[in-house]
PDB file of N, CA, C and O in Angstrom:
ATOM      1  N   LEU A   1      95.110 160.570  72.427  1.00  0.00           N
ATOM      2  CA  LEU A   1      95.759 160.580  73.739  1.00  0.00           C
ATOM      3  C   LEU A   1      96.020 159.163  74.233  1.00  0.00           C
ATOM      4  O   LEU A   1      96.858 158.959  75.083  1.00  0.00           O
ATOM      5  N   THR A   2      95.310 158.200  73.670  1.00  0.00           N
ATOM      6  CA  THR A   2      95.532 156.811  74.060  1.00  0.00           C
ATOM      7  C   THR A   2      96.980 156.444  73.801  1.00  0.00           C
ATOM      8  O   THR A   2      97.512 156.670  72.733  1.00  0.00           O
ATOM      9  N   GLY A   3      97.638 155.887  74.791  1.00  0.00           N
ATOM     10  CA  GLY A   3      99.027 155.504  74.656  1.00  0.00           C
ATOM     11  C   GLY A   3     100.018 156.581  75.053  1.00  0.00           C
ATOM     12  O   GLY A   3     101.202 156.313  75.188  1.00  0.00           O
ATOM     13  N   ALA A   4      99.563 157.808  75.246  1.00  0.00           N
ATOM     14  CA  ALA A   4     100.462 158.898  75.620  1.00  0.00           C
ATOM     15  C   ALA A   4     100.738 158.919  77.113  1.00  0.00           C
ATOM     16  O   ALA A   4     101.684 159.562  77.560  1.00  0.00           O
ATOM     17  N   LEU A   5      99.941 158.205  77.887  1.00  0.00           N
ATOM     18  CA  LEU A   5     100.115 158.180  79.339  1.00  0.00           C
ATOM     19  C   LEU A   5     100.702 156.845  79.780  1.00  0.00           C
ATOM     20  O   LEU A   5     100.367 155.797  79.246  1.00  0.00           O
ATOM     21  N   SER A   6     101.568 156.902  80.777  1.00  0.00           N
ATOM     22  CA  SER A   6     102.092 155.696  81.401  1.00  0.00           C
ATOM     23  C   SER A   6     101.845 155.808  82.900  1.00  0.00           C
ATOM     24  O   SER A   6     101.374 156.844  83.380  1.00  0.00           O
ATOM     25  N   GLU A   7     102.170 154.761  83.634  1.00  0.00           N
ATOM     26  CA  GLU A   7     101.946 154.746  85.080  1.00  0.00           C
ATOM     27  C   GLU A   7     100.492 155.093  85.397  1.00  0.00           C
ATOM     28  O   GLU A   7     100.202 155.816  86.348  1.00  0.00           O
ATOM     29  N   VAL A   8      99.577 154.587  84.594  1.00  0.00           N
ATOM     30  CA  VAL A   8      98.155 154.894  84.751  1.00  0.00           C
ATOM     31  C   VAL A   8      97.598 154.140  85.956  1.00  0.00           C
ATOM     32  O   VAL A   8      97.830 152.938  86.111  1.00  0.00           O
ATOM     33  N   ALA A   9      96.875 154.862  86.797  1.00  0.00           N
ATOM     34  CA  ALA A   9      96.230 154.265  87.969  1.00  0.00           C
ATOM     35  C   ALA A   9      94.766 154.681  87.983  1.00  0.00           C
ATOM     36  O   ALA A   9      94.444 155.845  87.745  1.00  0.00           O
ATOM     37  N   VAL A  10      93.901 153.722  88.258  1.00  0.00           N
ATOM     38  CA  VAL A  10      92.470 153.986  88.362  1.00  0.00           C
ATOM     39  C   VAL A  10      92.060 153.749  89.806  1.00  0.00           C
ATOM     40  O   VAL A  10      92.363 152.696  90.375  1.00  0.00           O
ATOM     41  N   GLU A  11      91.397 154.721  90.387  1.00  0.00           N
ATOM     42  CA  GLU A  11      90.927 154.618  91.768  1.00  0.00           C
ATOM     43  C   GLU A  11      89.410 154.784  91.786  1.00  0.00           C
ATOM     44  O   GLU A  11      88.881 155.760  91.252  1.00  0.00           O
ATOM     45  N   VAL A  12      88.724 153.824  92.369  1.00  0.00           N
ATOM     46  CA  VAL A  12      87.280 153.944  92.576  1.00  0.00           C
ATOM     47  C   VAL A  12      87.108 154.639  93.918  1.00  0.00           C
ATOM     48  O   VAL A  12      87.555 154.139  94.954  1.00  0.00           O
ATOM     49  N   THR A  13      86.484 155.814  93.896  1.00  0.00           N
ATOM     50  CA  THR A  13      86.379 156.617  95.114  1.00  0.00           C
ATOM     51  C   THR A  13      85.050 156.452  95.837  1.00  0.00           C
ATOM     52  O   THR A  13      84.938 156.782  97.004  1.00  0.00           O
ATOM     53  N   SER A  14      84.033 155.943  95.124  1.00  0.00           N
ATOM     54  CA  SER A  14      82.724 155.767  95.751  1.00  0.00           C
ATOM     55  C   SER A  14      81.878 154.827  94.900  1.00  0.00           C
ATOM     56  O   SER A  14      81.928 154.887  93.672  1.00  0.00           O
ATOM     57  N   VAL A  15      81.123 153.963  95.564  1.00  0.00           N
ATOM     58  CA  VAL A  15      80.165 153.099  94.876  1.00  0.00           C
ATOM     59  C   VAL A  15      78.856 153.164  95.652  1.00  0.00           C
ATOM     60  O   VAL A  15      78.835 152.940  96.866  1.00  0.00           O
ATOM     61  N   ASP A  16      77.780 153.484  94.960  1.00  0.00           N
ATOM     62  CA  ASP A  16      76.444 153.513  95.564  1.00  0.00           C
ATOM     63  C   ASP A  16      75.514 152.696  94.689  1.00  0.00           C
ATOM     64  O   ASP A  16      75.580 152.765  93.466  1.00  0.00           O
ATOM     65  N   ILE A  17      74.643 151.942  95.330  1.00  0.00           N
ATOM     66  CA  ILE A  17      73.624 151.190  94.600  1.00  0.00           C
ATOM     67  C   ILE A  17      72.273 151.718  95.049  1.00  0.00           C
ATOM     68  O   ILE A  17      71.942 151.698  96.236  1.00  0.00           O
ATOM     69  N   VAL A  18      71.532 152.225  94.079  1.00  0.00           N
ATOM     70  CA  VAL A  18      70.223 152.806  94.344  1.00  0.00           C
ATOM     71  C   VAL A  18      69.232 152.139  93.397  1.00  0.00           C
ATOM     72  O   VAL A  18      69.315 152.320  92.178  1.00  0.00           O
ATOM     73  N   ALA A  19      68.317 151.361  93.965  1.00  0.00           N
ATOM     74  CA  ALA A  19      67.312 150.634  93.171  1.00  0.00           C
ATOM     75  C   ALA A  19      68.008 149.794  92.107  1.00  0.00           C
ATOM     76  O   ALA A  19      68.746 148.884  92.443  1.00  0.00           O
ATOM     77  N   THR A  20      67.816 150.106  90.844  1.00  0.00           N
ATOM     78  CA  THR A  20      68.395 149.311  89.756  1.00  0.00           C
ATOM     79  C   THR A  20      69.643 149.960  89.152  1.00  0.00           C
ATOM     80  O   THR A  20      70.052 149.608  88.051  1.00  0.00           O
ATOM     81  N   ARG A  21      70.259 150.886  89.890  1.00  0.00           N
ATOM     82  CA  ARG A  21      71.432 151.585  89.372  1.00  0.00           C
ATOM     83  C   ARG A  21      72.626 151.462  90.310  1.00  0.00           C
ATOM     84  O   ARG A  21      72.487 151.547  91.522  1.00  0.00           O
ATOM     85  N   ALA A  22      73.788 151.298  89.699  1.00  0.00           N
ATOM     86  CA  ALA A  22      75.051 151.367  90.424  1.00  0.00           C
ATOM     87  C   ALA A  22      75.762 152.630  89.954  1.00  0.00           C
ATOM     88  O   ALA A  22      75.881 152.876  88.750  1.00  0.00           O
ATOM     89  N   ILE A  23      76.205 153.434  90.905  1.00  0.00           N
ATOM     90  CA  ILE A  23      76.857 154.705  90.607  1.00  0.00           C
ATOM     91  C   ILE A  23      78.291 154.610  91.128  1.00  0.00           C
ATOM     92  O   ILE A  23      78.513 154.431  92.327  1.00  0.00           O
ATOM     93  N   VAL A  24      79.255 154.713  90.220  1.00  0.00           N
ATOM     94  CA  VAL A  24      80.659 154.545  90.565  1.00  0.00           C
ATOM     95  C   VAL A  24      81.409 155.838  90.245  1.00  0.00           C
ATOM     96  O   VAL A  24      81.435 156.275  89.094  1.00  0.00           O
ATOM     97  N   GLU A  25      81.997 156.428  91.267  1.00  0.00           N
ATOM     98  CA  GLU A  25      82.848 157.604  91.061  1.00  0.00           C
ATOM     99  C   GLU A  25      84.284 157.112  90.966  1.00  0.00           C
ATOM    100  O   GLU A  25      84.699 156.229  91.717  1.00  0.00           O
ATOM    101  N   TRP A  26      85.057 157.687  90.034  1.00  0.00           N
ATOM    102  CA  TRP A  26      86.418 157.219  89.796  1.00  0.00           C
ATOM    103  C   TRP A  26      87.358 158.376  89.522  1.00  0.00           C
ATOM    104  O   TRP A  26      86.942 159.472  89.178  1.00  0.00           O
ATOM    105  N   ARG A  27      88.642 158.073  89.677  1.00  0.00           N
ATOM    106  CA  ARG A  27      89.698 159.045  89.378  1.00  0.00           C
ATOM    107  C   ARG A  27      90.803 158.279  88.655  1.00  0.00           C
ATOM    108  O   ARG A  27      91.160 157.175  89.041  1.00  0.00           O
ATOM    109  N   VAL A  28      91.352 158.877  87.608  1.00  0.00           N
ATOM    110  CA  VAL A  28      92.457 158.285  86.855  1.00  0.00           C
ATOM    111  C   VAL A  28      93.621 159.255  86.865  1.00  0.00           C
ATOM    112  O   VAL A  28      93.444 160.454  86.621  1.00  0.00           O
ATOM    113  N   THR A  29      94.806 158.736  87.156  1.00  0.00           N
ATOM    114  CA  THR A  29      96.019 159.533  87.070  1.00  0.00           C
ATOM    115  C   THR A  29      96.998 158.816  86.139  1.00  0.00           C
ATOM    116  O   THR A  29      96.941 157.595  85.982  1.00  0.00           O
ATOM    117  N   GLY A  30      97.855 159.581  85.518  1.00  0.00           N
ATOM    118  CA  GLY A  30      98.871 159.011  84.645  1.00  0.00           C
ATOM    119  C   GLY A  30      99.929 160.046  84.340  1.00  0.00           C
ATOM    120  O   GLY A  30      99.736 161.240  84.547  1.00  0.00           O
ATOM    121  N   ARG A  31     101.064 159.559  83.859  1.00  0.00           N
ATOM    122  CA  ARG A  31     102.175 160.443  83.515  1.00  0.00           C
ATOM    123  C   ARG A  31     102.240 160.592  81.998  1.00  0.00           C
ATOM    124  O   ARG A  31     102.192 159.610  81.268  1.00  0.00           O
ATOM    125  N   PHE A  32     102.333 161.841  81.535  1.00  0.00           N
ATOM    126  CA  PHE A  32     102.367 162.154  80.113  1.00  0.00           C
ATOM    127  C   PHE A  32     103.783 161.893  79.589  1.00  0.00           C
ATOM    128  O   PHE A  32     104.668 162.732  79.696  1.00  0.00           O
ATOM    129  N   THR A  33     103.998 160.689  79.007  1.00  0.00           N
ATOM    130  CA  THR A  33     105.350 160.258  78.633  1.00  0.00           C
ATOM    131  C   THR A  33     105.544 159.958  77.152  1.00  0.00           C
ATOM    132  O   THR A  33     106.632 159.557  76.749  1.00  0.00           O
ATOM    133  N   ASP A  34     104.516 160.126  76.339  1.00  0.00           N
ATOM    134  CA  ASP A  34     104.674 159.858  74.914  1.00  0.00           C
ATOM    135  C   ASP A  34     103.906 160.912  74.114  1.00  0.00           C
ATOM    136  O   ASP A  34     102.822 161.332  74.511  1.00  0.00           O
ATOM    137  N   SER A  35     104.465 161.326  72.994  1.00  0.00           N
ATOM    138  CA  SER A  35     103.826 162.357  72.175  1.00  0.00           C
ATOM    139  C   SER A  35     102.549 161.830  71.527  1.00  0.00           C
ATOM    140  O   SER A  35     102.354 160.620  71.403  1.00  0.00           O
ATOM    141  N   PHE A  36     101.688 162.758  71.140  1.00  0.00           N
ATOM    142  CA  PHE A  36     100.452 162.402  70.435  1.00  0.00           C
ATOM    143  C   PHE A  36     100.012 163.585  69.584  1.00  0.00           C
ATOM    144  O   PHE A  36     100.435 164.719  69.811  1.00  0.00           O
ATOM    145  N   PHE A  37      99.168 163.299  68.606  1.00  0.00           N
ATOM    146  CA  PHE A  37      98.645 164.340  67.729  1.00  0.00           C
ATOM    147  C   PHE A  37      97.294 164.819  68.237  1.00  0.00           C
ATOM    148  O   PHE A  37      96.397 164.007  68.475  1.00  0.00           O
ATOM    149  N   VAL A  38      97.143 166.141  68.423  1.00  0.00           N
ATOM    150  CA  VAL A  38      95.852 166.726  68.777  1.00  0.00           C
ATOM    151  C   VAL A  38      94.992 166.791  67.517  1.00  0.00           C
ATOM    152  O   VAL A  38      93.812 166.530  67.550  1.00  0.00           O
ATOM    153  N   ALA A  39      95.599 167.125  66.425  1.00  0.00           N
ATOM    154  CA  ALA A  39      94.965 167.126  65.110  1.00  0.00           C
ATOM    155  C   ALA A  39      95.969 166.466  64.172  1.00  0.00           C
ATOM    156  O   ALA A  39      97.067 166.087  64.601  1.00  0.00           O
ATOM    157  N   ASP A  40      95.615 166.326  62.927  1.00  0.00           N
ATOM    158  CA  ASP A  40      96.520 165.668  61.989  1.00  0.00           C
ATOM    159  C   ASP A  40      97.889 166.320  61.914  1.00  0.00           C
ATOM    160  O   ASP A  40      98.886 165.662  61.614  1.00  0.00           O
ATOM    161  N   ASP A  41      97.964 167.608  62.205  1.00  0.00           N
ATOM    162  CA  ASP A  41      99.221 168.322  62.037  1.00  0.00           C
ATOM    163  C   ASP A  41      99.734 169.012  63.305  1.00  0.00           C
ATOM    164  O   ASP A  41     100.641 169.829  63.250  1.00  0.00           O
ATOM    165  N   VAL A  42      99.161 168.684  64.467  1.00  0.00           N
ATOM    166  CA  VAL A  42      99.594 169.318  65.721  1.00  0.00           C
ATOM    167  C   VAL A  42     100.102 168.239  66.671  1.00  0.00           C
ATOM    168  O   VAL A  42      99.323 167.510  67.283  1.00  0.00           O
ATOM    169  N   LEU A  43     101.421 168.138  66.776  1.00  0.00           N
ATOM    170  CA  LEU A  43     102.056 167.151  67.637  1.00  0.00           C
ATOM    171  C   LEU A  43     102.338 167.771  69.001  1.00  0.00           C
ATOM    172  O   LEU A  43     102.908 168.860  69.094  1.00  0.00           O
ATOM    173  N   VAL A  44     101.952 167.087  70.063  1.00  0.00           N
ATOM    174  CA  VAL A  44     102.227 167.541  71.428  1.00  0.00           C
ATOM    175  C   VAL A  44     103.297 166.620  72.003  1.00  0.00           C
ATOM    176  O   VAL A  44     103.125 165.404  72.050  1.00  0.00           O
ATOM    177  N   GLU A  45     104.407 167.214  72.416  1.00  0.00           N
ATOM    178  CA  GLU A  45     105.529 166.449  72.958  1.00  0.00           C
ATOM    179  C   GLU A  45     105.320 166.166  74.452  1.00  0.00           C
ATOM    180  O   GLU A  45     104.743 166.987  75.161  1.00  0.00           O
ATOM    181  N   PRO A  46     105.796 165.032  74.931  1.00  0.00           N
ATOM    182  CA  PRO A  46     105.597 164.667  76.340  1.00  0.00           C
ATOM    183  C   PRO A  46     106.380 165.574  77.288  1.00  0.00           C
ATOM    184  O   PRO A  46     107.453 166.074  76.948  1.00  0.00           O
ATOM    185  N   THR A  47     105.812 165.765  78.478  1.00  0.00           N
ATOM    186  CA  THR A  47     106.443 166.595  79.500  1.00  0.00           C
ATOM    187  C   THR A  47     106.819 165.801  80.751  1.00  0.00           C
ATOM    188  O   THR A  47     107.513 166.308  81.614  1.00  0.00           O
ATOM    189  N   GLY A  48     106.305 164.577  80.857  1.00  0.00           N
ATOM    190  CA  GLY A  48     106.534 163.797  82.071  1.00  0.00           C
ATOM    191  C   GLY A  48     105.618 164.209  83.211  1.00  0.00           C
ATOM    192  O   GLY A  48     105.682 163.675  84.305  1.00  0.00           O
ATOM    193  N   GLN A  49     104.761 165.158  82.934  1.00  0.00           N
ATOM    194  CA  GLN A  49     103.848 165.707  83.937  1.00  0.00           C
ATOM    195  C   GLN A  49     102.811 164.664  84.370  1.00  0.00           C
ATOM    196  O   GLN A  49     102.312 163.886  83.568  1.00  0.00           O
ATOM    197  N   LEU A  50     102.471 164.674  85.648  1.00  0.00           N
ATOM    198  CA  LEU A  50     101.398 163.837  86.169  1.00  0.00           C
ATOM    199  C   LEU A  50     100.075 164.553  85.910  1.00  0.00           C
ATOM    200  O   LEU A  50      99.943 165.746  86.199  1.00  0.00           O
ATOM    201  N   VAL A  51      99.107 163.850  85.317  1.00  0.00           N
ATOM    202  CA  VAL A  51      97.798 164.435  85.018  1.00  0.00           C
ATOM    203  C   VAL A  51      96.714 163.597  85.671  1.00  0.00           C
ATOM    204  O   VAL A  51      96.916 162.428  86.004  1.00  0.00           O
ATOM    205  N   GLU A  52      95.534 164.207  85.843  1.00  0.00           N
ATOM    206  CA  GLU A  52      94.444 163.543  86.556  1.00  0.00           C
ATOM    207  C   GLU A  52      93.105 163.941  85.951  1.00  0.00           C
ATOM    208  O   GLU A  52      92.935 165.061  85.471  1.00  0.00           O
ATOM    209  N   THR A  53      92.174 163.018  85.977  1.00  0.00           N
ATOM    210  CA  THR A  53      90.801 163.310  85.606  1.00  0.00           C
ATOM    211  C   THR A  53      89.890 162.428  86.451  1.00  0.00           C
ATOM    212  O   THR A  53      90.335 161.438  87.023  1.00  0.00           O
ATOM    213  N   ALA A  54      88.639 162.813  86.534  1.00  0.00           N
ATOM    214  CA  ALA A  54      87.689 162.055  87.352  1.00  0.00           C
ATOM    215  C   ALA A  54      86.332 162.044  86.667  1.00  0.00           C
ATOM    216  O   ALA A  54      86.071 162.838  85.761  1.00  0.00           O
ATOM    217  N   GLY A  55      85.493 161.141  87.101  1.00  0.00           N
ATOM    218  CA  GLY A  55      84.159 161.066  86.515  1.00  0.00           C
ATOM    219  C   GLY A  55      83.252 160.108  87.258  1.00  0.00           C
ATOM    220  O   GLY A  55      83.594 159.610  88.333  1.00  0.00           O
ATOM    221  N   VAL A  56      82.115 159.853  86.641  1.00  0.00           N
ATOM    222  CA  VAL A  56      81.093 158.979  87.226  1.00  0.00           C
ATOM    223  C   VAL A  56      80.606 158.015  86.150  1.00  0.00           C
ATOM    224  O   VAL A  56      80.361 158.416  85.014  1.00  0.00           O
ATOM    225  N   LEU A  57      80.465 156.756  86.522  1.00  0.00           N
ATOM    226  CA  LEU A  57      79.886 155.739  85.655  1.00  0.00           C
ATOM    227  C   LEU A  57      78.586 155.283  86.304  1.00  0.00           C
ATOM    228  O   LEU A  57      78.571 154.937  87.489  1.00  0.00           O
ATOM    229  N   ILE A  58      77.498 155.304  85.539  1.00  0.00           N
ATOM    230  CA  ILE A  58      76.199 154.861  86.051  1.00  0.00           C
ATOM    231  C   ILE A  58      75.757 153.663  85.218  1.00  0.00           C
ATOM    232  O   ILE A  58      75.634 153.756  84.000  1.00  0.00           O
ATOM    233  N   ALA A  59      75.557 152.537  85.894  1.00  0.00           N
ATOM    234  CA  ALA A  59      75.101 151.315  85.232  1.00  0.00           C
ATOM    235  C   ALA A  59      73.664 151.039  85.671  1.00  0.00           C
ATOM    236  O   ALA A  59      73.360 151.057  86.861  1.00  0.00           O
ATOM    237  N   THR A  60      72.797 150.797  84.716  1.00  0.00           N
ATOM    238  CA  THR A  60      71.410 150.452  84.999  1.00  0.00           C
ATOM    239  C   THR A  60      71.225 148.965  84.728  1.00  0.00           C
ATOM    240  O   THR A  60      71.633 148.463  83.682  1.00  0.00           O
ATOM    241  N   PHE A  61      70.593 148.279  85.676  1.00  0.00           N
ATOM    242  CA  PHE A  61      70.409 146.834  85.590  1.00  0.00           C
ATOM    243  C   PHE A  61      68.942 146.477  85.399  1.00  0.00           C
ATOM    244  O   PHE A  61      68.052 147.170  85.889  1.00  0.00           O
ATOM    245  N   ASP A  62      68.709 145.376  84.704  1.00  0.00           N
ATOM    246  CA  ASP A  62      67.374 144.796  84.566  1.00  0.00           C
ATOM    247  C   ASP A  62      67.546 143.287  84.600  1.00  0.00           C
ATOM    248  O   ASP A  62      68.256 142.717  83.765  1.00  0.00           O
ATOM    249  N   ASP A  63      66.947 142.649  85.586  1.00  0.00           N
ATOM    250  CA  ASP A  63      67.021 141.199  85.739  1.00  0.00           C
ATOM    251  C   ASP A  63      68.470 140.716  85.808  1.00  0.00           C
ATOM    252  O   ASP A  63      68.842 139.706  85.203  1.00  0.00           O
ATOM    253  N   GLY A  64      69.322 141.473  86.504  1.00  0.00           N
ATOM    254  CA  GLY A  64      70.704 141.084  86.712  1.00  0.00           C
ATOM    255  C   GLY A  64      71.657 141.406  85.583  1.00  0.00           C
ATOM    256  O   GLY A  64      72.852 141.136  85.679  1.00  0.00           O
ATOM    257  N   ALA A  65      71.169 141.976  84.496  1.00  0.00           N
ATOM    258  CA  ALA A  65      72.029 142.322  83.366  1.00  0.00           C
ATOM    259  C   ALA A  65      72.113 143.836  83.214  1.00  0.00           C
ATOM    260  O   ALA A  65      71.146 144.553  83.481  1.00  0.00           O
ATOM    261  N   VAL A  66      73.269 144.305  82.772  1.00  0.00           N
ATOM    262  CA  VAL A  66      73.437 145.732  82.502  1.00  0.00           C
ATOM    263  C   VAL A  66      72.688 146.064  81.213  1.00  0.00           C
ATOM    264  O   VAL A  66      72.935 145.463  80.170  1.00  0.00           O
ATOM    265  N   VAL A  67      71.769 147.021  81.304  1.00  0.00           N
ATOM    266  CA  VAL A  67      70.999 147.422  80.121  1.00  0.00           C
ATOM    267  C   VAL A  67      71.367 148.822  79.631  1.00  0.00           C
ATOM    268  O   VAL A  67      71.001 149.198  78.523  1.00  0.00           O
ATOM    269  N   ALA A  68      72.096 149.567  80.452  1.00  0.00           N
ATOM    270  CA  ALA A  68      72.533 150.899  80.038  1.00  0.00           C
ATOM    271  C   ALA A  68      73.762 151.308  80.837  1.00  0.00           C
ATOM    272  O   ALA A  68      73.870 150.997  82.023  1.00  0.00           O
ATOM    273  N   LEU A  69      74.688 151.970  80.159  1.00  0.00           N
ATOM    274  CA  LEU A  69      75.867 152.540  80.806  1.00  0.00           C
ATOM    275  C   LEU A  69      75.960 154.008  80.420  1.00  0.00           C
ATOM    276  O   LEU A  69      75.810 154.357  79.246  1.00  0.00           O
ATOM    277  N   HIS A  70      76.212 154.849  81.407  1.00  0.00           N
ATOM    278  CA  HIS A  70      76.385 156.284  81.156  1.00  0.00           C
ATOM    279  C   HIS A  70      77.680 156.709  81.830  1.00  0.00           C
ATOM    280  O   HIS A  70      77.870 156.487  83.019  1.00  0.00           O
ATOM    281  N   LEU A  71      78.572 157.308  81.056  1.00  0.00           N
ATOM    282  CA  LEU A  71      79.851 157.771  81.557  1.00  0.00           C
ATOM    283  C   LEU A  71      79.867 159.291  81.495  1.00  0.00           C
ATOM    284  O   LEU A  71      79.678 159.878  80.427  1.00  0.00           O
ATOM    285  N   HIS A  72      80.081 159.908  82.640  1.00  0.00           N
ATOM    286  CA  HIS A  72      80.127 161.368  82.717  1.00  0.00           C
ATOM    287  C   HIS A  72      81.522 161.789  83.182  1.00  0.00           C
ATOM    288  O   HIS A  72      81.973 161.370  84.248  1.00  0.00           O
ATOM    289  N   HIS A  73      82.194 162.576  82.350  1.00  0.00           N
ATOM    290  CA  HIS A  73      83.512 163.106  82.685  1.00  0.00           C
ATOM    291  C   HIS A  73      83.812 164.263  81.750  1.00  0.00           C
ATOM    292  O   HIS A  73      83.089 164.497  80.779  1.00  0.00           O
ATOM    293  N   ASP A  74      84.875 164.974  82.048  1.00  0.00           N
ATOM    294  CA  ASP A  74      85.295 166.098  81.216  1.00  0.00           C
ATOM    295  C   ASP A  74      86.373 165.593  80.267  1.00  0.00           C
ATOM    296  O   ASP A  74      87.524 165.391  80.679  1.00  0.00           O
ATOM    297  N   PRO A  75      86.041 165.360  79.000  1.00  0.00           N
ATOM    298  CA  PRO A  75      87.031 164.785  78.087  1.00  0.00           C
ATOM    299  C   PRO A  75      88.211 165.712  77.793  1.00  0.00           C
ATOM    300  O   PRO A  75      89.228 165.276  77.279  1.00  0.00           O
ATOM    301  N   PHE A  76      88.096 166.968  78.147  1.00  0.00           N
ATOM    302  CA  PHE A  76      89.176 167.913  77.884  1.00  0.00           C
ATOM    303  C   PHE A  76      90.050 168.184  79.106  1.00  0.00           C
ATOM    304  O   PHE A  76      91.024 168.919  79.021  1.00  0.00           O
ATOM    305  N   ALA A  77      89.722 167.584  80.253  1.00  0.00           N
ATOM    306  CA  ALA A  77      90.469 167.854  81.487  1.00  0.00           C
ATOM    307  C   ALA A  77      91.939 167.476  81.367  1.00  0.00           C
ATOM    308  O   ALA A  77      92.814 168.255  81.753  1.00  0.00           O
ATOM    309  N   VAL A  78      92.237 166.302  80.837  1.00  0.00           N
ATOM    310  CA  VAL A  78      93.625 165.877  80.694  1.00  0.00           C
ATOM    311  C   VAL A  78      94.332 166.720  79.634  1.00  0.00           C
ATOM    312  O   VAL A  78      95.459 167.169  79.836  1.00  0.00           O
ATOM    313  N   LEU A  79      93.660 166.968  78.534  1.00  0.00           N
ATOM    314  CA  LEU A  79      94.251 167.785  77.477  1.00  0.00           C
ATOM    315  C   LEU A  79      94.615 169.185  77.984  1.00  0.00           C
ATOM    316  O   LEU A  79      95.692 169.709  77.707  1.00  0.00           O
ATOM    317  N   GLU A  80      93.728 169.759  78.774  1.00  0.00           N
ATOM    318  CA  GLU A  80      93.993 171.086  79.341  1.00  0.00           C
ATOM    319  C   GLU A  80      95.231 171.053  80.243  1.00  0.00           C
ATOM    320  O   GLU A  80      96.062 171.949  80.188  1.00  0.00           O
ATOM    321  N   GLN A  81      95.364 170.000  81.044  1.00  0.00           N
ATOM    322  CA  GLN A  81      96.525 169.888  81.926  1.00  0.00           C
ATOM    323  C   GLN A  81      97.824 169.724  81.137  1.00  0.00           C
ATOM    324  O   GLN A  81      98.859 170.285  81.480  1.00  0.00           O
ATOM    325  N   ILE A  82      97.750 168.932  80.067  1.00  0.00           N
ATOM    326  CA  ILE A  82      98.928 168.688  79.242  1.00  0.00           C
ATOM    327  C   ILE A  82      99.371 169.939  78.497  1.00  0.00           C
ATOM    328  O   ILE A  82     100.557 170.214  78.368  1.00  0.00           O
ATOM    329  N   LEU A  83      98.416 170.719  78.030  1.00  0.00           N
ATOM    330  CA  LEU A  83      98.742 171.894  77.220  1.00  0.00           C
ATOM    331  C   LEU A  83      99.046 173.149  78.041  1.00  0.00           C
ATOM    332  O   LEU A  83      99.508 174.139  77.506  1.00  0.00           O
ATOM    333  N   THR A  84      98.770 173.105  79.345  1.00  0.00           N
ATOM    334  CA  THR A  84      99.033 174.251  80.215  1.00  0.00           C
ATOM    335  C   THR A  84     100.436 174.126  80.794  1.00  0.00           C
ATOM    336  O   THR A  84     100.733 173.139  81.459  1.00  0.00           O
ATOM    337  N   PRO A  85     101.306 175.109  80.531  1.00  0.00           N
ATOM    338  CA  PRO A  85     102.691 175.014  81.027  1.00  0.00           C
ATOM    339  C   PRO A  85     102.776 175.087  82.536  1.00  0.00           C
ATOM    340  O   PRO A  85     101.951 175.531  83.215  1.00  0.00           O
TER     341      PRO A  85
END
């Protein structure tokens, strides 16, 4: 799916810092403007449709350095939007 979206925008919707963790909620939107392969033999043609996904990034710090990153999102959310007429 990388490269299949254009006009990509990232919006940070919330940032919270709790003890040694930063919690960032985000939303990404983009327009489906280039074809891509779902599998080696399944080509999905672009529709120009605007798609959106959201998630949370949690960074854990120790002595000012990031020691762990956790990304939580639905990796199939954009694919579902693209494949649904």
